Amino acid sequence: MNAQTPRILVVDDEPDIRRLVCEILEDEGYQVATAENAGAARELKKAKAPDLILLDIWMPDTDGITLLKEWVAEEAMLCPVVMMSGHGSVEAAVEATRLGAYDFLEKPLSLAKLLLIVERALEASSLQIENAGLKQQLHADIEPVGKSATVARLKDQLKRLAQHDARVLFVGEAGVGKEMYARYLHNNSAHRDGPFVDVAVGSISPENSAVEFFGKEDAGKIYPGLLERAHKGTLFLGEICGMDKETQLKLLGALESSSFLRVGGSEAVRVDVRVVASTRIALDEEVKAGRFRQDLYYLLNEVSLDIQPLREHSEDVPALLSFYVDYFVSQDRLPFRKFSMAAQNFLRNYSWRGNVRELKNLVQRLMILGAGEDIEIDEVKGALGSVISDAVTSHAVPEFFNLPLKEARDHFEKAYLEYHFERTGGSVAKLSAAVGMERTHLYRKLHSLNIKL
């Protein structure tokens, strides 16, 4: 916790709730300020610089979700925000946490839970501040892992490309590490001291895209968008094919002129940003099909780099396993474990459909759930959910048919959603339409199946 008495801002339109929460928190020794609406909350946030905000979702002027979006957009190191709602719903909780809320409290408030979440949120905030420099250094030092010819060639190409400002399009399957290679390009470029801003394009709704990319001006206040936040640095557009046509046109104009107007603004804003992008599906085919603008494709694709799937350089698997073991030991303080030689050899021959991301998730799962220093081959097979049999299994029957129903259903849903996610170019909006699932429920399902946006 902070050395000084932590400052908490309570935002709620119900006077009784404000008074009750204020009294409880003050009894615990916290400094508390209260606001009855979004307007007052904005002013107090500026004046008090709180260490934690308790924010009601339903308010008369501006709802809490909108206010949270606003604060997240304008402040990279926003203090923890805990949402409160008398109309508690899973959908609201999922939306709030997806946007960056620390946690969610339902009304009537459980006082024990309130105090527990406040304590944890403040501890998390303190750790975040302490580790900010360390994490920045970690990102600055990170580089693609492996000594194969494939990785060595890519690193060499990126170092050469980093000396120029050419826009690079990273092409590769889901999970191959396109964002990591883009970060490596940034770290070796003249923009290395500037920010690296990465955005999952498919998570931006068309109706919010202008504000997200270009920011807005409202009542004399400026809320910078992605391009402005990446000034003097690099903007990485993940899975660019998930971008709707209207946003494509707006982005094209901004990139061609290196300037844009904020929503509600009248003066052109000029930025110095290197824009790089990635795609998991063939963008030239999207152009032919009329789903992606040809002029934007040529603008972003000055240089194209193919990132090979992990199965094409499986000799790097042992080094990756070792790297992620060390990563989770240092970052998550998990107990050290090591893969036996038999387990490493087995994983070298594994298909890795989810590529490096699947490998990272496997290591994390084994380190959290496993026991003992050595990770043996049977534990690996169990974690992969594979049934290895001496008998020859019919190619017509998927492996997950041999699993219990719940696990088989999870395997099917994950494969089904990843298939359609890839076909829709990483766009949650398009995926929602393709599979017939409401977007909020879909976010929850993607999160439960550990499908990364």
Short mmCIF file of C-alpha atoms in Angstrom, two decimals:
data_model
loop_
_atom_site.label_atom_id
_atom_site.label_comp_id
_atom_site.label_asym_id
_atom_site.label_seq_id
_atom_site.Cartn_x
_atom_site.Cartn_y
_atom_site.Cartn_z
CA MET A 1 0.00 0.00 0.00
CA ASN A 2 1.08 3.61 -0.45
CA ALA A 3 3.29 5.13 2.24
CA GLN A 4 0.72 7.95 2.56
CA THR A 5 -2.90 7.32 3.54
CA PRO A 6 -4.60 5.94 0.40
CA ARG A 7 -7.10 8.27 -1.26
CA ILE A 8 -10.38 6.75 -2.46
CA LEU A 9 -13.00 8.40 -4.68
CA VAL A 10 -16.56 7.06 -4.32
CA VAL A 11 -18.86 7.88 -7.28
CA ASP A 12 -22.57 7.08 -6.80
CA ASP A 13 -25.81 8.98 -7.38
CA GLU A 14 -27.43 7.52 -4.23
CA PRO A 15 -26.67 9.70 -1.16
CA ASP A 16 -27.18 6.81 1.29
CA ILE A 17 -24.65 4.64 -0.55
CA ARG A 18 -22.10 7.47 -0.68
CA ARG A 19 -22.50 8.17 3.03
CA LEU A 20 -22.36 4.50 4.05
CA VAL A 21 -19.29 3.65 1.97
CA CYS A 22 -17.55 6.87 3.02
CA GLU A 23 -18.09 6.14 6.73
CA ILE A 24 -16.89 2.53 6.42
CA LEU A 25 -13.75 3.48 4.52
CA GLU A 26 -12.92 6.41 6.78
CA ASP A 27 -13.26 4.09 9.80
CA GLU A 28 -10.61 1.91 8.12
CA GLY A 29 -8.26 4.90 7.92
CA TYR A 30 -8.67 5.82 4.25
CA GLN A 31 -9.07 9.37 2.88
CA VAL A 32 -12.42 9.47 1.06
CA ALA A 33 -13.96 11.92 -1.41
CA THR A 34 -17.45 11.42 -2.86
CA ALA A 35 -19.11 12.47 -6.11
CA GLU A 36 -22.80 12.25 -7.00
CA ASN A 37 -22.37 12.17 -10.80
CA ALA A 38 -19.82 11.88 -13.60
CA GLY A 39 -19.21 15.63 -13.83
CA ALA A 40 -18.25 15.87 -10.15
CA ALA A 41 -16.21 12.68 -10.46
CA ARG A 42 -14.10 14.15 -13.29
CA GLU A 43 -13.31 17.25 -11.23
CA LEU A 44 -12.48 15.33 -8.04
CA LYS A 45 -10.33 12.85 -9.91
CA LYS A 46 -8.21 15.74 -11.20
CA ALA A 47 -8.11 17.53 -7.85
CA LYS A 48 -7.56 14.55 -5.53
CA ALA A 49 -5.55 12.12 -7.74
CA PRO A 50 -7.16 9.10 -6.02
CA ASP A 51 -5.38 5.77 -5.52
CA LEU A 52 -8.67 3.90 -6.09
CA ILE A 53 -12.09 4.73 -7.55
CA LEU A 54 -15.38 3.02 -6.62
CA LEU A 55 -17.63 3.80 -9.59
CA ASP A 56 -21.38 3.25 -9.93
CA ILE A 57 -22.50 1.98 -13.35
CA TRP A 58 -25.90 3.65 -13.47
CA MET A 59 -25.79 7.45 -13.08
CA PRO A 60 -28.07 10.23 -14.37
CA ASP A 61 -25.61 12.16 -16.56
CA THR A 62 -22.95 9.76 -17.88
CA ASP A 63 -22.96 6.05 -17.07
CA GLY A 64 -19.97 4.46 -15.32
CA ILE A 65 -18.95 2.31 -18.30
CA THR A 66 -18.65 5.40 -20.52
CA LEU A 67 -16.71 7.24 -17.82
CA LEU A 68 -14.37 4.27 -17.38
CA LYS A 69 -13.71 4.20 -21.17
CA GLU A 70 -12.93 7.91 -21.05
CA TRP A 71 -10.44 7.54 -18.19
CA VAL A 72 -8.75 4.49 -19.70
CA ALA A 73 -8.30 6.36 -23.00
CA GLU A 74 -6.71 9.42 -21.41
CA GLU A 75 -4.51 7.81 -18.73
CA ALA A 76 -2.12 4.91 -19.36
CA MET A 77 -1.48 4.32 -15.62
CA LEU A 78 -5.10 4.69 -14.42
CA CYS A 79 -5.57 3.80 -10.75
CA PRO A 80 -7.70 0.69 -10.05
CA VAL A 81 -11.42 1.19 -10.69
CA VAL A 82 -13.99 -1.04 -8.98
CA MET A 83 -17.45 -0.92 -10.55
CA MET A 84 -20.66 -1.00 -8.47
CA SER A 85 -24.18 -1.70 -9.66
CA GLY A 86 -27.59 -2.28 -8.14
CA HIS A 87 -28.61 -3.89 -11.38
CA GLY A 88 -25.75 -6.38 -11.23
CA SER A 89 -25.36 -8.53 -14.30
CA VAL A 90 -22.69 -10.78 -15.70
CA GLU A 91 -22.75 -8.78 -18.95
CA ALA A 92 -21.99 -5.50 -17.18
CA ALA A 93 -19.21 -7.13 -15.16
CA VAL A 94 -17.63 -8.66 -18.26
CA GLU A 95 -17.82 -5.37 -20.16
CA ALA A 96 -16.33 -3.40 -17.25
CA THR A 97 -13.44 -5.80 -16.63
CA ARG A 98 -12.76 -6.03 -20.38
CA LEU A 99 -12.39 -2.26 -20.46
CA GLY A 100 -9.93 -2.31 -17.57
CA ALA A 101 -11.93 -2.27 -14.31
CA TYR A 102 -10.13 -4.05 -11.46
CA ASP A 103 -13.28 -5.76 -10.12
CA PHE A 104 -17.06 -5.55 -9.82
CA LEU A 105 -19.28 -5.21 -6.73
CA GLU A 106 -23.02 -5.90 -6.67
CA LYS A 107 -25.47 -3.94 -4.53
CA PRO A 108 -26.57 -4.34 -1.83
CA LEU A 109 -22.88 -4.19 -0.97
CA SER A 110 -21.29 -6.86 1.17
CA LEU A 111 -19.16 -4.79 3.55
CA ALA A 112 -16.66 -7.63 4.05
CA LYS A 113 -16.25 -8.04 0.29
CA LEU A 114 -16.00 -4.27 -0.18
CA LEU A 115 -13.11 -3.97 2.28
CA LEU A 116 -11.36 -7.05 0.87
CA ILE A 117 -11.55 -5.79 -2.73
CA VAL A 118 -10.43 -2.28 -1.69
CA GLU A 119 -7.40 -3.73 0.10
CA ARG A 120 -6.47 -5.99 -2.82
CA ALA A 121 -6.97 -3.24 -5.40
CA LEU A 122 -4.71 -0.85 -3.49
CA GLU A 123 -2.04 -3.54 -3.11
CA ALA A 124 -2.27 -4.28 -6.85
CA SER A 125 -1.94 -0.56 -7.61
CA SER A 126 1.12 -0.26 -5.40
CA LEU A 127 2.74 -3.26 -7.08
CA GLN A 128 1.88 -1.86 -10.51
CA ILE A 129 3.64 1.42 -9.72
CA GLU A 130 6.66 -0.34 -8.21
CA ASN A 131 6.99 -2.70 -11.16
CA ALA A 132 6.29 -0.16 -13.93
CA GLY A 133 9.98 0.48 -14.54
CA LEU A 134 10.78 -3.23 -14.36
CA LYS A 135 8.03 -4.09 -16.87
CA GLN A 136 9.17 -1.34 -19.20
CA GLN A 137 12.67 -2.80 -19.07
CA LEU A 138 11.26 -6.29 -19.70
CA HIS A 139 9.47 -5.07 -22.84
CA ALA A 140 12.57 -3.18 -23.95
CA ASP A 141 14.76 -6.26 -23.63
CA ILE A 142 12.36 -8.89 -25.00
CA GLU A 143 13.32 -10.51 -28.26
CA PRO A 144 12.19 -13.54 -30.25
CA VAL A 145 13.36 -16.76 -28.60
CA GLY A 146 15.19 -19.46 -30.54
CA LYS A 147 18.41 -20.18 -32.39
CA SER A 148 16.93 -21.76 -35.51
CA ALA A 149 17.73 -20.38 -38.95
CA THR A 150 14.09 -19.23 -39.17
CA VAL A 151 14.28 -17.02 -36.07
CA ALA A 152 17.81 -15.81 -36.83
CA ARG A 153 16.79 -14.76 -40.35
CA LEU A 154 13.73 -12.87 -39.07
CA LYS A 155 15.70 -11.03 -36.41
CA ASP A 156 18.29 -10.01 -38.99
CA GLN A 157 15.57 -8.75 -41.37
CA LEU A 158 13.88 -6.79 -38.57
CA LYS A 159 17.13 -5.15 -37.47
CA ARG A 160 17.69 -3.95 -41.04
CA LEU A 161 14.09 -2.80 -41.44
CA ALA A 162 14.29 -0.96 -38.12
CA GLN A 163 16.76 1.51 -39.64
CA HIS A 164 14.06 2.70 -42.06
CA ASP A 165 10.49 3.90 -41.60
CA ALA A 166 8.88 1.49 -44.06
CA ARG A 167 5.50 0.18 -42.91
CA VAL A 168 5.67 -3.54 -42.23
CA LEU A 169 2.86 -6.09 -42.49
CA PHE A 170 3.41 -9.20 -40.34
CA VAL A 171 1.68 -12.26 -41.80
CA GLY A 172 1.23 -15.50 -39.90
CA GLU A 173 -1.09 -17.91 -38.12
CA ALA A 174 -2.72 -17.06 -34.80
CA GLY A 175 -0.30 -17.29 -31.90
CA VAL A 176 2.99 -17.14 -33.82
CA GLY A 177 4.06 -13.97 -32.01
CA LYS A 178 3.42 -11.23 -34.56
CA GLU A 179 3.07 -8.62 -31.81
CA MET A 180 6.39 -9.73 -30.28
CA TYR A 181 8.19 -9.37 -33.62
CA ALA A 182 6.60 -5.94 -34.09
CA ARG A 183 7.86 -4.93 -30.63
CA TYR A 184 11.35 -6.20 -31.55
CA LEU A 185 11.23 -3.99 -34.67
CA HIS A 186 10.23 -1.02 -32.48
CA ASN A 187 12.96 -1.68 -29.91
CA ASN A 188 15.65 -1.63 -32.60
CA SER A 189 14.35 1.49 -34.38
CA ALA A 190 14.78 5.23 -33.92
CA HIS A 191 11.34 5.17 -32.23
CA ARG A 192 12.58 2.92 -29.40
CA ASP A 193 12.30 5.68 -26.77
CA GLY A 194 8.72 6.41 -27.77
CA PRO A 195 5.63 4.38 -26.83
CA PHE A 196 4.67 1.05 -28.38
CA VAL A 197 0.87 1.05 -28.59
CA ASP A 198 -0.78 -2.19 -29.66
CA VAL A 199 -4.45 -2.51 -30.46
CA ALA A 200 -6.63 -5.50 -31.32
CA VAL A 201 -8.43 -3.98 -34.30
CA GLY A 202 -11.35 -6.42 -34.12
CA SER A 203 -12.23 -5.28 -30.58
CA ILE A 204 -12.99 -1.71 -31.77
CA SER A 205 -16.62 -1.25 -32.75
CA PRO A 206 -17.27 0.77 -35.96
CA GLU A 207 -19.33 3.36 -34.07
CA ASN A 208 -16.42 4.08 -31.68
CA SER A 209 -13.54 3.78 -34.13
CA ALA A 210 -13.13 7.51 -34.86
CA VAL A 211 -12.81 8.38 -31.16
CA GLU A 212 -10.56 5.35 -30.51
CA PHE A 213 -8.11 6.25 -33.30
CA PHE A 214 -8.30 10.05 -33.39
CA GLY A 215 -9.50 11.02 -29.91
CA LYS A 216 -12.04 13.74 -29.18
CA GLU A 217 -12.48 17.27 -27.88
CA ASP A 218 -15.37 17.95 -25.55
CA ALA A 219 -16.08 21.07 -23.46
CA GLY A 220 -12.49 22.24 -23.79
CA LYS A 221 -11.02 18.88 -22.75
CA ILE A 222 -8.85 16.74 -25.00
CA TYR A 223 -9.01 12.94 -24.98
CA PRO A 224 -6.15 11.57 -27.12
CA GLY A 225 -6.76 8.63 -29.42
CA LEU A 226 -4.45 5.78 -30.39
CA LEU A 227 -2.51 7.74 -33.00
CA GLU A 228 -1.80 10.58 -30.59
CA ARG A 229 -0.82 8.22 -27.78
CA ALA A 230 1.68 6.56 -30.13
CA HIS A 231 3.31 9.90 -31.10
CA LYS A 232 7.09 9.51 -31.54
CA GLY A 233 6.62 5.75 -31.26
CA THR A 234 4.96 2.78 -32.96
CA LEU A 235 1.29 1.90 -33.41
CA PHE A 236 0.74 -1.82 -33.93
CA LEU A 237 -2.59 -2.76 -35.53
CA GLY A 238 -3.25 -6.40 -34.68
CA GLU A 239 -5.31 -8.44 -37.20
CA ILE A 240 -5.96 -5.48 -39.46
CA CYS A 241 -8.43 -7.39 -41.63
CA GLY A 242 -10.97 -7.09 -38.80
CA MET A 243 -11.34 -3.37 -39.54
CA ASP A 244 -14.64 -2.17 -41.02
CA LYS A 245 -14.66 -0.31 -44.35
CA GLU A 246 -15.56 3.12 -42.90
CA THR A 247 -12.66 2.99 -40.41
CA GLN A 248 -10.34 1.83 -43.20
CA LEU A 249 -11.17 5.00 -45.14
CA LYS A 250 -10.60 7.26 -42.12
CA LEU A 251 -7.29 5.61 -41.27
CA LEU A 252 -6.16 5.83 -44.90
CA GLY A 253 -6.70 9.60 -44.89
CA ALA A 254 -4.82 10.04 -41.61
CA LEU A 255 -1.84 7.96 -42.75
CA GLU A 256 -1.61 9.66 -46.15
CA SER A 257 -1.54 13.16 -44.64
CA SER A 258 0.09 12.30 -41.26
CA SER A 259 -2.65 14.44 -39.72
CA PHE A 260 -6.27 14.16 -38.59
CA LEU A 261 -9.05 15.95 -36.76
CA ARG A 262 -10.15 14.82 -33.34
CA VAL A 263 -13.88 14.13 -33.06
CA GLY A 264 -15.39 17.48 -32.14
CA GLY A 265 -12.14 19.29 -33.00
CA SER A 266 -11.43 21.88 -35.67
CA GLU A 267 -7.62 21.99 -35.79
CA ALA A 268 -5.52 19.36 -37.57
CA VAL A 269 -3.31 17.24 -35.32
CA ARG A 270 0.03 16.11 -36.75
CA VAL A 271 1.78 13.04 -35.38
CA ASP A 272 5.04 11.20 -35.99
CA VAL A 273 4.06 7.53 -35.76
CA ARG A 274 5.36 4.37 -37.36
CA VAL A 275 2.35 2.17 -38.14
CA VAL A 276 2.85 -1.58 -38.45
CA ALA A 277 0.12 -4.18 -38.80
CA SER A 278 -0.52 -7.91 -38.72
CA THR A 279 -2.89 -10.36 -40.34
CA ARG A 280 -3.58 -14.05 -40.00
CA ILE A 281 -5.46 -14.34 -43.29
CA ALA A 282 -4.35 -13.43 -46.81
CA LEU A 283 -5.06 -9.70 -47.11
CA ASP A 284 -4.74 -9.72 -50.90
CA GLU A 285 -7.66 -12.19 -51.01
CA GLU A 286 -9.67 -9.82 -48.79
CA VAL A 287 -8.88 -7.04 -51.28
CA LYS A 288 -10.09 -9.18 -54.20
CA ALA A 289 -13.27 -10.01 -52.30
CA GLY A 290 -13.91 -6.29 -51.69
CA ARG A 291 -13.65 -6.54 -47.92
CA PHE A 292 -10.42 -4.55 -47.60
CA ARG A 293 -9.45 -1.36 -49.37
CA GLN A 294 -6.71 -1.86 -51.95
CA ASP A 295 -5.17 1.58 -51.35
CA LEU A 296 -4.90 0.94 -47.58
CA TYR A 297 -3.46 -2.52 -48.27
CA TYR A 298 -0.67 -1.01 -50.41
CA LEU A 299 -0.05 1.71 -47.84
CA LEU A 300 0.38 -0.76 -44.97
CA ASN A 301 2.17 -3.43 -46.99
CA GLU A 302 5.36 -1.62 -47.98
CA VAL A 303 7.22 -4.65 -46.65
CA SER A 304 5.60 -8.01 -45.87
CA LEU A 305 7.17 -10.44 -43.39
CA ASP A 306 5.97 -14.03 -43.05
CA ILE A 307 6.16 -15.38 -39.49
CA GLN A 308 6.50 -19.16 -39.72
CA PRO A 309 4.34 -21.46 -37.56
CA LEU A 310 6.14 -23.16 -34.68
CA ARG A 311 5.90 -26.59 -36.33
CA GLU A 312 8.19 -25.27 -39.09
CA HIS A 313 11.00 -24.54 -36.59
CA SER A 314 10.29 -27.10 -33.86
CA GLU A 315 13.98 -27.15 -32.90
CA ASP A 316 13.18 -23.93 -30.97
CA VAL A 317 10.64 -25.67 -28.71
CA PRO A 318 13.11 -26.55 -25.88
CA ALA A 319 14.40 -22.95 -25.74
CA LEU A 320 10.83 -21.61 -25.67
CA LEU A 321 9.87 -24.00 -22.87
CA SER A 322 12.86 -22.85 -20.83
CA PHE A 323 12.14 -19.17 -21.56
CA TYR A 324 8.52 -19.36 -20.38
CA VAL A 325 9.41 -21.34 -17.27
CA ASP A 326 11.81 -18.54 -16.30
CA TYR A 327 9.22 -15.93 -17.31
CA PHE A 328 6.51 -17.33 -14.99
CA VAL A 329 8.99 -17.83 -12.16
CA SER A 330 10.09 -14.17 -12.34
CA GLN A 331 6.78 -12.51 -13.26
CA ASP A 332 4.20 -14.64 -11.41
CA ARG A 333 6.52 -16.07 -8.75
CA LEU A 334 5.49 -19.62 -9.60
CA PRO A 335 7.66 -22.47 -8.27
CA PHE A 336 10.41 -23.50 -10.69
CA ARG A 337 9.82 -26.66 -12.71
CA LYS A 338 11.72 -28.16 -15.62
CA PHE A 339 10.71 -30.35 -18.55
CA SER A 340 12.28 -33.80 -18.75
CA MET A 341 14.11 -34.69 -21.94
CA ALA A 342 11.33 -37.12 -22.90
CA ALA A 343 8.73 -34.36 -22.45
CA GLN A 344 10.81 -31.93 -24.53
CA ASN A 345 11.20 -34.48 -27.33
CA PHE A 346 7.48 -35.21 -27.28
CA LEU A 347 6.67 -31.50 -27.53
CA ARG A 348 9.14 -31.01 -30.37
CA ASN A 349 6.99 -33.40 -32.39
CA TYR A 350 3.66 -31.93 -31.27
CA SER A 351 1.60 -30.13 -33.95
CA TRP A 352 1.27 -26.76 -32.06
CA ARG A 353 -1.86 -25.56 -33.85
CA GLY A 354 -1.92 -22.56 -31.48
CA ASN A 355 1.81 -21.94 -32.03
CA VAL A 356 3.89 -20.06 -29.43
CA ARG A 357 0.77 -18.82 -27.62
CA GLU A 358 -0.35 -22.42 -27.09
CA LEU A 359 3.11 -23.32 -25.78
CA LYS A 360 3.09 -20.39 -23.35
CA ASN A 361 -0.37 -21.36 -22.07
CA LEU A 362 0.74 -24.98 -21.64
CA VAL A 363 3.78 -23.98 -19.58
CA GLN A 364 1.66 -21.72 -17.38
CA ARG A 365 -0.95 -24.46 -16.83
CA LEU A 366 1.70 -27.03 -15.90
CA MET A 367 3.44 -24.65 -13.49
CA ILE A 368 0.22 -23.63 -11.74
CA LEU A 369 -1.46 -27.03 -11.49
CA GLY A 370 1.50 -29.39 -11.36
CA ALA A 371 3.62 -30.50 -8.42
CA GLY A 372 7.28 -31.45 -8.20
CA GLU A 373 10.25 -30.00 -9.99
CA ASP A 374 10.22 -32.34 -13.01
CA ILE A 375 7.55 -32.19 -15.69
CA GLU A 376 7.29 -35.67 -17.19
CA ILE A 377 5.76 -36.75 -20.47
CA ASP A 378 2.55 -38.19 -18.95
CA GLU A 379 1.78 -34.89 -17.23
CA VAL A 380 2.34 -33.05 -20.52
CA LYS A 381 -0.01 -35.38 -22.38
CA GLY A 382 -2.64 -34.93 -19.71
CA ALA A 383 -2.35 -31.15 -19.84
CA LEU A 384 -2.72 -31.20 -23.61
CA GLY A 385 -5.92 -33.20 -23.25
CA SER A 386 -4.63 -35.74 -25.75
CA VAL A 387 -5.39 -39.43 -25.49
CA ILE A 388 -2.31 -41.24 -26.71
CA SER A 389 -3.04 -44.80 -27.63
CA ASP A 390 -0.94 -47.57 -29.06
CA ALA A 391 -3.90 -48.46 -31.24
CA VAL A 392 -4.24 -46.73 -34.58
CA THR A 393 -7.02 -44.21 -34.24
CA SER A 394 -9.31 -43.67 -37.17
CA HIS A 395 -8.50 -40.39 -38.93
CA ALA A 396 -12.25 -39.80 -39.26
CA VAL A 397 -12.64 -39.45 -35.48
CA PRO A 398 -11.20 -36.31 -33.81
CA GLU A 399 -9.01 -36.89 -30.76
CA PHE A 400 -11.41 -35.04 -28.47
CA PHE A 401 -14.07 -37.73 -29.09
CA ASN A 402 -12.16 -39.80 -26.52
CA LEU A 403 -12.60 -37.15 -23.80
CA PRO A 404 -15.42 -36.75 -21.26
CA LEU A 405 -18.38 -34.80 -22.65
CA LYS A 406 -17.63 -31.46 -20.94
CA GLU A 407 -13.97 -31.46 -22.04
CA ALA A 408 -14.95 -32.58 -25.55
CA ARG A 409 -17.50 -29.77 -25.75
CA ASP A 410 -14.89 -27.22 -24.65
CA HIS A 411 -12.45 -28.55 -27.28
CA PHE A 412 -15.12 -28.32 -29.98
CA GLU A 413 -16.25 -24.82 -28.98
CA LYS A 414 -12.65 -23.57 -28.85
CA ALA A 415 -11.82 -25.04 -32.28
CA TYR A 416 -15.14 -23.80 -33.73
CA LEU A 417 -14.73 -20.23 -32.45
CA GLU A 418 -11.04 -20.03 -33.41
CA TYR A 419 -11.96 -21.23 -36.93
CA HIS A 420 -14.62 -18.54 -37.35
CA PHE A 421 -12.44 -15.94 -35.57
CA GLU A 422 -9.76 -16.53 -38.19
CA ARG A 423 -12.28 -16.38 -41.06
CA THR A 424 -13.65 -13.07 -39.79
CA GLY A 425 -10.18 -11.57 -39.47
CA GLY A 426 -10.15 -11.27 -35.69
CA SER A 427 -13.28 -9.09 -35.56
CA VAL A 428 -15.51 -9.82 -32.56
CA ALA A 429 -18.39 -7.97 -34.22
CA LYS A 430 -18.15 -10.15 -37.35
CA LEU A 431 -17.63 -13.28 -35.25
CA SER A 432 -20.77 -12.44 -33.27
CA ALA A 433 -22.78 -12.26 -36.50
CA ALA A 434 -21.19 -15.40 -37.96
CA VAL A 435 -21.90 -17.67 -34.98
CA GLY A 436 -25.19 -16.07 -33.92
CA MET A 437 -24.11 -15.11 -30.39
CA GLU A 438 -24.72 -11.77 -28.69
CA ARG A 439 -21.44 -9.87 -28.37
CA THR A 440 -21.34 -9.56 -24.57
CA HIS A 441 -21.98 -13.30 -24.12
CA LEU A 442 -19.38 -13.97 -26.81
CA TYR A 443 -16.71 -12.00 -24.91
CA ARG A 444 -17.46 -14.13 -21.86
CA LYS A 445 -17.21 -17.36 -23.88
CA LEU A 446 -13.91 -16.30 -25.52
CA HIS A 447 -12.49 -15.46 -22.10
CA SER A 448 -13.61 -18.79 -20.55
CA LEU A 449 -12.01 -20.75 -23.41
CA ASN A 450 -8.81 -18.67 -23.18
CA ILE A 451 -9.12 -17.43 -26.78
CA LYS A 452 -7.00 -14.28 -27.01
CA LEU A 453 -8.45 -11.18 -28.68
#
